[in-house]
PDB file of C-alpha atoms in Angstrom:
ATOM      1  CA  MET A   8      67.888-179.603 -76.133  1.00  0.00           C
ATOM      2  CA  ASN A   9      70.884-179.639 -78.587  1.00  0.00           C
ATOM      3  CA  SER A  10      73.780-176.222 -78.855  1.00  0.00           C
ATOM      4  CA  TYR A  11      71.913-175.140 -81.894  1.00  0.00           C
ATOM      5  CA  LYS A  12      68.939-174.434 -79.820  1.00  0.00           C
ATOM      6  CA  THR A  13      70.107-173.792 -76.260  1.00  0.00           C
ATOM      7  CA  GLY A  14      72.310-170.961 -78.158  1.00  0.00           C
ATOM      8  CA  LEU A  15      68.742-169.401 -79.582  1.00  0.00           C
ATOM      9  CA  VAL A  16      67.430-169.223 -76.346  1.00  0.00           C
ATOM     10  CA  SER A  17      70.612-167.916 -74.628  1.00  0.00           C
ATOM     11  CA  GLU A  18      70.184-164.911 -77.381  1.00  0.00           C
ATOM     12  CA  PHE A  19      66.844-164.587 -76.703  1.00  0.00           C
ATOM     13  CA  ILE A  20      67.011-163.956 -72.783  1.00  0.00           C
ATOM     14  CA  ALA A  21      70.271-161.418 -73.656  1.00  0.00           C
ATOM     15  CA  ARG A  22      67.617-159.543 -75.532  1.00  0.00           C
ATOM     16  CA  MET A  23      65.253-159.469 -73.160  1.00  0.00           C
ATOM     17  CA  TYR A  24      67.880-158.141 -70.252  1.00  0.00           C
ATOM     18  CA  LEU A  25      69.044-155.356 -72.603  1.00  0.00           C
ATOM     19  CA  ARG A  26      65.455-154.136 -73.127  1.00  0.00           C
ATOM     20  CA  LEU A  27      65.167-153.878 -69.753  1.00  0.00           C
ATOM     21  CA  HIS A  28      67.872-152.195 -69.572  1.00  0.00           C
ATOM     22  CA  GLY A  29      66.655-149.886 -71.833  1.00  0.00           C
ATOM     23  CA  PHE A  30      68.310-151.017 -75.016  1.00  0.00           C
ATOM     24  CA  ARG A  31      66.970-150.952 -78.349  1.00  0.00           C
ATOM     25  CA  ILE A  32      67.808-153.895 -80.309  1.00  0.00           C
ATOM     26  CA  VAL A  33      69.124-153.438 -83.368  1.00  0.00           C
ATOM     27  CA  LYS A  34      70.450-156.192 -85.192  1.00  0.00           C
ATOM     28  CA  SER A  35      70.286-160.118 -83.910  1.00  0.00           C
ATOM     29  CA  ARG A  36      73.230-162.344 -85.429  1.00  0.00           C
ATOM     30  CA  TYR A  37      74.474-160.158 -87.824  1.00  0.00           C
ATOM     31  CA  MET A  38      77.291-161.269 -90.162  1.00  0.00           C
ATOM     32  CA  THR A  39      78.848-159.768 -92.361  1.00  0.00           C
ATOM     33  CA  GLY A  40      79.404-162.171 -95.187  1.00  0.00           C
ATOM     34  CA  ARG A  41      79.972-166.355 -95.834  1.00  0.00           C
ATOM     35  CA  ASN A  42      83.893-167.248 -95.779  1.00  0.00           C
ATOM     36  CA  THR A  43      85.009-163.647 -95.284  1.00  0.00           C
ATOM     37  CA  GLY A  44      87.000-164.125 -92.211  1.00  0.00           C
ATOM     38  CA  ARG A  45      84.356-162.085 -90.276  1.00  0.00           C
ATOM     39  CA  ALA A  46      82.441-163.405 -87.309  1.00  0.00           C
ATOM     40  CA  GLU A  47      78.548-163.439 -86.174  1.00  0.00           C
ATOM     41  CA  ILE A  48      78.198-160.854 -83.925  1.00  0.00           C
ATOM     42  CA  ASP A  49      75.150-162.008 -81.712  1.00  0.00           C
ATOM     43  CA  ILE A  50      73.262-158.701 -80.716  1.00  0.00           C
ATOM     44  CA  ILE A  51      73.687-155.385 -81.742  1.00  0.00           C
ATOM     45  CA  ALA A  52      71.945-152.750 -79.337  1.00  0.00           C
ATOM     46  CA  CYS A  53      71.623-148.793 -78.826  1.00  0.00           C
ATOM     47  CA  ARG A  54      70.745-146.329 -75.868  1.00  0.00           C
ATOM     48  CA  GLY A  55      71.266-143.388 -76.965  1.00  0.00           C
ATOM     49  CA  ASP A  56      74.543-142.402 -78.273  1.00  0.00           C
ATOM     50  CA  LEU A  57      75.960-145.777 -77.343  1.00  0.00           C
ATOM     51  CA  MET A  58      76.382-148.670 -79.725  1.00  0.00           C
ATOM     52  CA  VAL A  59      76.712-152.144 -78.090  1.00  0.00           C
ATOM     53  CA  PHE A  60      78.090-154.923 -79.771  1.00  0.00           C
ATOM     54  CA  VAL A  61      77.525-158.610 -77.285  1.00  0.00           C
ATOM     55  CA  GLU A  62      78.552-161.854 -78.085  1.00  0.00           C
ATOM     56  CA  VAL A  63      76.141-164.488 -75.854  1.00  0.00           C
ATOM     57  CA  LYS A  64      77.360-167.570 -74.516  1.00  0.00           C
ATOM     58  CA  TYR A  65      75.896-170.079 -72.507  1.00  0.00           C
ATOM     59  CA  ARG A  66      78.343-171.966 -69.755  1.00  0.00           C
ATOM     60  CA  PRO A  67      77.765-173.567 -66.242  1.00  0.00           C
ATOM     61  CA  ASP A  68      79.592-170.527 -64.513  1.00  0.00           C
ATOM     62  CA  ILE A  69      81.183-167.057 -65.455  1.00  0.00           C
ATOM     63  CA  THR A  70      84.485-168.161 -65.830  1.00  0.00           C
ATOM     64  CA  THR A  71      84.302-170.480 -68.652  1.00  0.00           C
ATOM     65  CA  GLY A  72      81.477-168.148 -70.503  1.00  0.00           C
ATOM     66  CA  ILE A  73      84.662-165.179 -70.856  1.00  0.00           C
ATOM     67  CA  CYS A  74      87.408-168.183 -71.337  1.00  0.00           C
ATOM     68  CA  ALA A  75      85.245-169.178 -73.878  1.00  0.00           C
ATOM     69  CA  ILE A  76      85.764-165.646 -76.095  1.00  0.00           C
ATOM     70  CA  THR A  77      88.604-167.019 -77.690  1.00  0.00           C
ATOM     71  CA  ARG A  78      91.778-164.268 -79.108  1.00  0.00           C
ATOM     72  CA  PRO A  79      90.744-164.899 -82.763  1.00  0.00           C
ATOM     73  CA  GLN A  80      87.386-164.247 -82.076  1.00  0.00           C
ATOM     74  CA  ALA A  81      87.496-161.806 -80.890  1.00  0.00           C
ATOM     75  CA  ALA A  82      89.650-159.885 -83.723  1.00  0.00           C
ATOM     76  CA  ARG A  83      87.144-161.268 -86.058  1.00  0.00           C
ATOM     77  CA  LEU A  84      84.029-159.669 -84.014  1.00  0.00           C
ATOM     78  CA  ARG A  85      86.085-156.297 -83.910  1.00  0.00           C
ATOM     79  CA  ARG A  86      86.727-156.657 -88.019  1.00  0.00           C
ATOM     80  CA  ALA A  87      82.848-157.316 -87.803  1.00  0.00           C
ATOM     81  CA  ALA A  88      81.848-154.203 -85.844  1.00  0.00           C
ATOM     82  CA  GLU A  89      84.250-152.087 -87.764  1.00  0.00           C
ATOM     83  CA  THR A  90      82.421-153.217 -90.968  1.00  0.00           C
ATOM     84  CA  TYR A  91      78.343-152.596 -89.228  1.00  0.00           C
ATOM     85  CA  ILE A  92      79.876-148.869 -88.286  1.00  0.00           C
ATOM     86  CA  VAL A  93      80.984-148.167 -91.509  1.00  0.00           C
ATOM     87  CA  GLN A  94      78.046-149.647 -93.265  1.00  0.00           C
ATOM     88  CA  THR A  95      75.766-147.424 -90.877  1.00  0.00           C
ATOM     89  CA  HIS A  96      78.158-144.536 -90.294  1.00  0.00           C
ATOM     90  CA  TRP A  97      77.377-144.216 -87.010  1.00  0.00           C
ATOM     91  CA  THR A  98      79.044-141.491 -85.150  1.00  0.00           C
ATOM     92  CA  GLY A  99      78.743-141.990 -81.529  1.00  0.00           C
ATOM     93  CA  ASP A 100      80.464-144.324 -79.143  1.00  0.00           C
ATOM     94  CA  ALA A 101      80.485-148.379 -79.456  1.00  0.00           C
ATOM     95  CA  ARG A 102      81.527-151.363 -76.986  1.00  0.00           C
ATOM     96  CA  PHE A 103      82.268-154.734 -76.973  1.00  0.00           C
ATOM     97  CA  ASP A 104      79.975-156.388 -73.995  1.00  0.00           C
ATOM     98  CA  ALA A 105      79.160-160.057 -73.034  1.00  0.00           C
ATOM     99  CA  ILE A 106      76.472-161.673 -71.902  1.00  0.00           C
ATOM    100  CA  VAL A 107      76.825-165.196 -70.332  1.00  0.00           C
ATOM    101  CA  VAL A 108      73.817-167.124 -69.398  1.00  0.00           C
ATOM    102  CA  MET A 109      74.071-169.412 -66.683  1.00  0.00           C
ATOM    103  CA  PRO A 110      71.874-172.081 -65.110  1.00  0.00           C
ATOM    104  CA  HIS A 111      69.634-169.371 -62.786  1.00  0.00           C
ATOM    105  CA  LYS A 112      71.908-166.409 -63.711  1.00  0.00           C
ATOM    106  CA  ILE A 113      72.925-163.970 -66.234  1.00  0.00           C
ATOM    107  CA  ARG A 114      75.433-162.274 -65.633  1.00  0.00           C
ATOM    108  CA  TRP A 115      76.763-158.970 -67.942  1.00  0.00           C
ATOM    109  CA  ILE A 116      80.045-158.017 -69.049  1.00  0.00           C
ATOM    110  CA  ARG A 117      80.992-154.424 -70.313  1.00  0.00           C
ATOM    111  CA  GLY A 118      83.715-153.363 -72.273  1.00  0.00           C
ATOM    112  CA  VAL A 119      84.618-157.277 -72.509  1.00  0.00           C
ATOM    113  CA  ILE A 120      86.564-157.224 -75.514  1.00  0.00           C
TER     114      ILE A 120
END
């Protein structure tokens, strides 16, 4: 399987995992626009008054999964999330999480960015 398909499968697994934890998936693969310096947010999910912006990584272990989110990428994710919050007039809490999908394991890291 190529990396694009692996990414799609990992995002599907992450969405199911969030649903099992009571979250409603609001958007998948949200992008503010090409050539804007913004990033694609893999998953946006809500539970009550909490909105989470989730970056999904498929890696062999948790360390390489977390290290794969670079500072420039984190800054782009924050800008994209801010755009989404403004567009939707969200007034609740928001948080950045990462879900690392590994062979035979899933790890959800809250507040990672």
